[in-house]
Amino acid sequence: TPIPISFLMGDFVNSNNPEIVLEPNAGNGMLTIAIPPAKVIANEIDPVRLQMLSEQGFGMVTNQDATNKINDFK
């Protein structure tokens, strides 16, 4: 996703100031660019992208298969 579109989408989601946002297929995390990282659960199964996400300060980083039901995060 191009960064300007990611920013607009993130700004739209953040307009209600969510408590937490789940990005089920996070990739490199661009769709969360406008959301405070501490409020994001980033999920990715690719090991290289998962490592990069782990270094970006997200509230939680998981590696669940998003084609199946994602477990509750508590």
mmCIF file of C-alpha atoms in Angstrom:
data_model
loop_
_atom_site.group_PDB
_atom_site.id
_atom_site.type_symbol
_atom_site.label_atom_id
_atom_site.label_comp_id
_atom_site.label_asym_id
_atom_site.label_seq_id
_atom_site.Cartn_x
_atom_site.Cartn_y
_atom_site.Cartn_z
ATOM 1 C CA THR A 1 0.000 0.000 0.000
ATOM 2 C CA PRO A 2 1.463 3.418 -0.924
ATOM 3 C CA ILE A 3 2.357 5.522 2.121
ATOM 4 C CA PRO A 4 -0.070 8.417 1.376
ATOM 5 C CA ILE A 5 -2.999 6.007 1.125
ATOM 6 C CA SER A 6 -1.835 4.186 4.260
ATOM 7 C CA PHE A 7 -1.726 7.481 6.136
ATOM 8 C CA LEU A 8 -5.252 8.433 5.027
ATOM 9 C CA MET A 9 -6.624 5.018 5.982
ATOM 10 C CA GLY A 10 -4.880 5.129 9.346
ATOM 11 C CA ASP A 11 -6.098 8.650 9.972
ATOM 12 C CA PHE A 12 -9.656 7.545 9.228
ATOM 13 C CA VAL A 13 -9.418 4.625 11.667
ATOM 14 C CA ASN A 14 -7.731 6.777 14.318
ATOM 15 C CA SER A 15 -10.371 9.507 14.014
ATOM 16 C CA ASN A 16 -12.365 7.748 16.732
ATOM 17 C CA ASN A 17 -9.253 7.336 18.920
ATOM 18 C CA PRO A 18 -9.433 3.527 19.247
ATOM 19 C CA GLU A 19 -8.230 1.742 22.344
ATOM 20 C CA ILE A 20 -6.550 -0.921 20.233
ATOM 21 C CA VAL A 21 -6.276 -1.844 16.555
ATOM 22 C CA LEU A 22 -5.623 -5.321 15.151
ATOM 23 C CA GLU A 23 -3.728 -5.409 11.857
ATOM 24 C CA PRO A 24 -4.261 -9.092 10.955
ATOM 25 C CA ASN A 25 -1.920 -9.093 7.965
ATOM 26 C CA ALA A 26 0.580 -6.422 8.967
ATOM 27 C CA GLY A 27 3.303 -6.856 6.355
ATOM 28 C CA ASN A 28 5.650 -3.966 7.130
ATOM 29 C CA GLY A 29 3.122 -2.052 9.258
ATOM 30 C CA MET A 30 2.360 0.784 6.813
ATOM 31 C CA LEU A 31 -1.422 0.675 7.310
ATOM 32 C CA THR A 32 -0.873 1.602 10.958
ATOM 33 C CA ILE A 33 1.237 4.698 10.200
ATOM 34 C CA ALA A 34 -1.274 7.156 11.725
ATOM 35 C CA ILE A 35 -2.010 5.087 14.845
ATOM 36 C CA PRO A 36 0.180 5.196 17.952
ATOM 37 C CA PRO A 37 2.256 1.974 17.842
ATOM 38 C CA ALA A 38 1.369 1.074 21.434
ATOM 39 C CA LYS A 39 -2.287 0.727 20.343
ATOM 40 C CA VAL A 40 -1.517 -1.755 17.554
ATOM 41 C CA ILE A 41 -1.520 -5.544 17.549
ATOM 42 C CA ALA A 42 0.481 -6.424 14.441
ATOM 43 C CA ASN A 43 0.100 -9.958 13.110
ATOM 44 C CA GLU A 44 2.364 -11.414 10.402
ATOM 45 C CA ILE A 45 3.422 -14.971 9.518
ATOM 46 C CA ASP A 46 6.445 -14.130 7.354
ATOM 47 C CA PRO A 47 9.504 -14.468 9.643
ATOM 48 C CA VAL A 48 11.455 -11.562 8.094
ATOM 49 C CA ARG A 49 8.534 -9.138 8.322
ATOM 50 C CA LEU A 50 7.700 -10.433 11.797
ATOM 51 C CA GLN A 51 11.225 -9.548 12.948
ATOM 52 C CA MET A 52 10.947 -6.047 11.445
ATOM 53 C CA LEU A 53 7.578 -5.513 13.139
ATOM 54 C CA SER A 54 9.062 -6.654 16.463
ATOM 55 C CA GLU A 55 11.584 -3.819 16.236
ATOM 56 C CA GLN A 56 8.990 -1.077 15.569
ATOM 57 C CA GLY A 57 7.518 -0.757 19.068
ATOM 58 C CA PHE A 58 4.012 -2.100 18.465
ATOM 59 C CA GLY A 59 1.900 -2.955 21.492
ATOM 60 C CA MET A 60 1.945 -6.617 20.506
ATOM 61 C CA VAL A 61 3.379 -8.581 17.581
ATOM 62 C CA THR A 62 2.055 -12.055 16.825
ATOM 63 C CA ASN A 63 2.512 -14.647 14.110
ATOM 64 C CA GLN A 64 -0.897 -16.280 13.806
ATOM 65 C CA ASP A 65 -2.299 -17.503 10.485
ATOM 66 C CA ALA A 66 -4.867 -14.833 9.540
ATOM 67 C CA THR A 67 -6.680 -17.255 7.220
ATOM 68 C CA ASN A 68 -7.879 -18.984 10.389
ATOM 69 C CA LYS A 69 -9.652 -17.494 13.388
ATOM 70 C CA ILE A 70 -7.261 -15.189 15.232
ATOM 71 C CA ASN A 71 -7.150 -15.833 18.979
ATOM 72 C CA ASP A 72 -8.348 -13.234 21.441
ATOM 73 C CA PHE A 73 -5.600 -10.939 22.710
ATOM 74 C CA LYS A 74 -5.868 -10.286 26.427
#
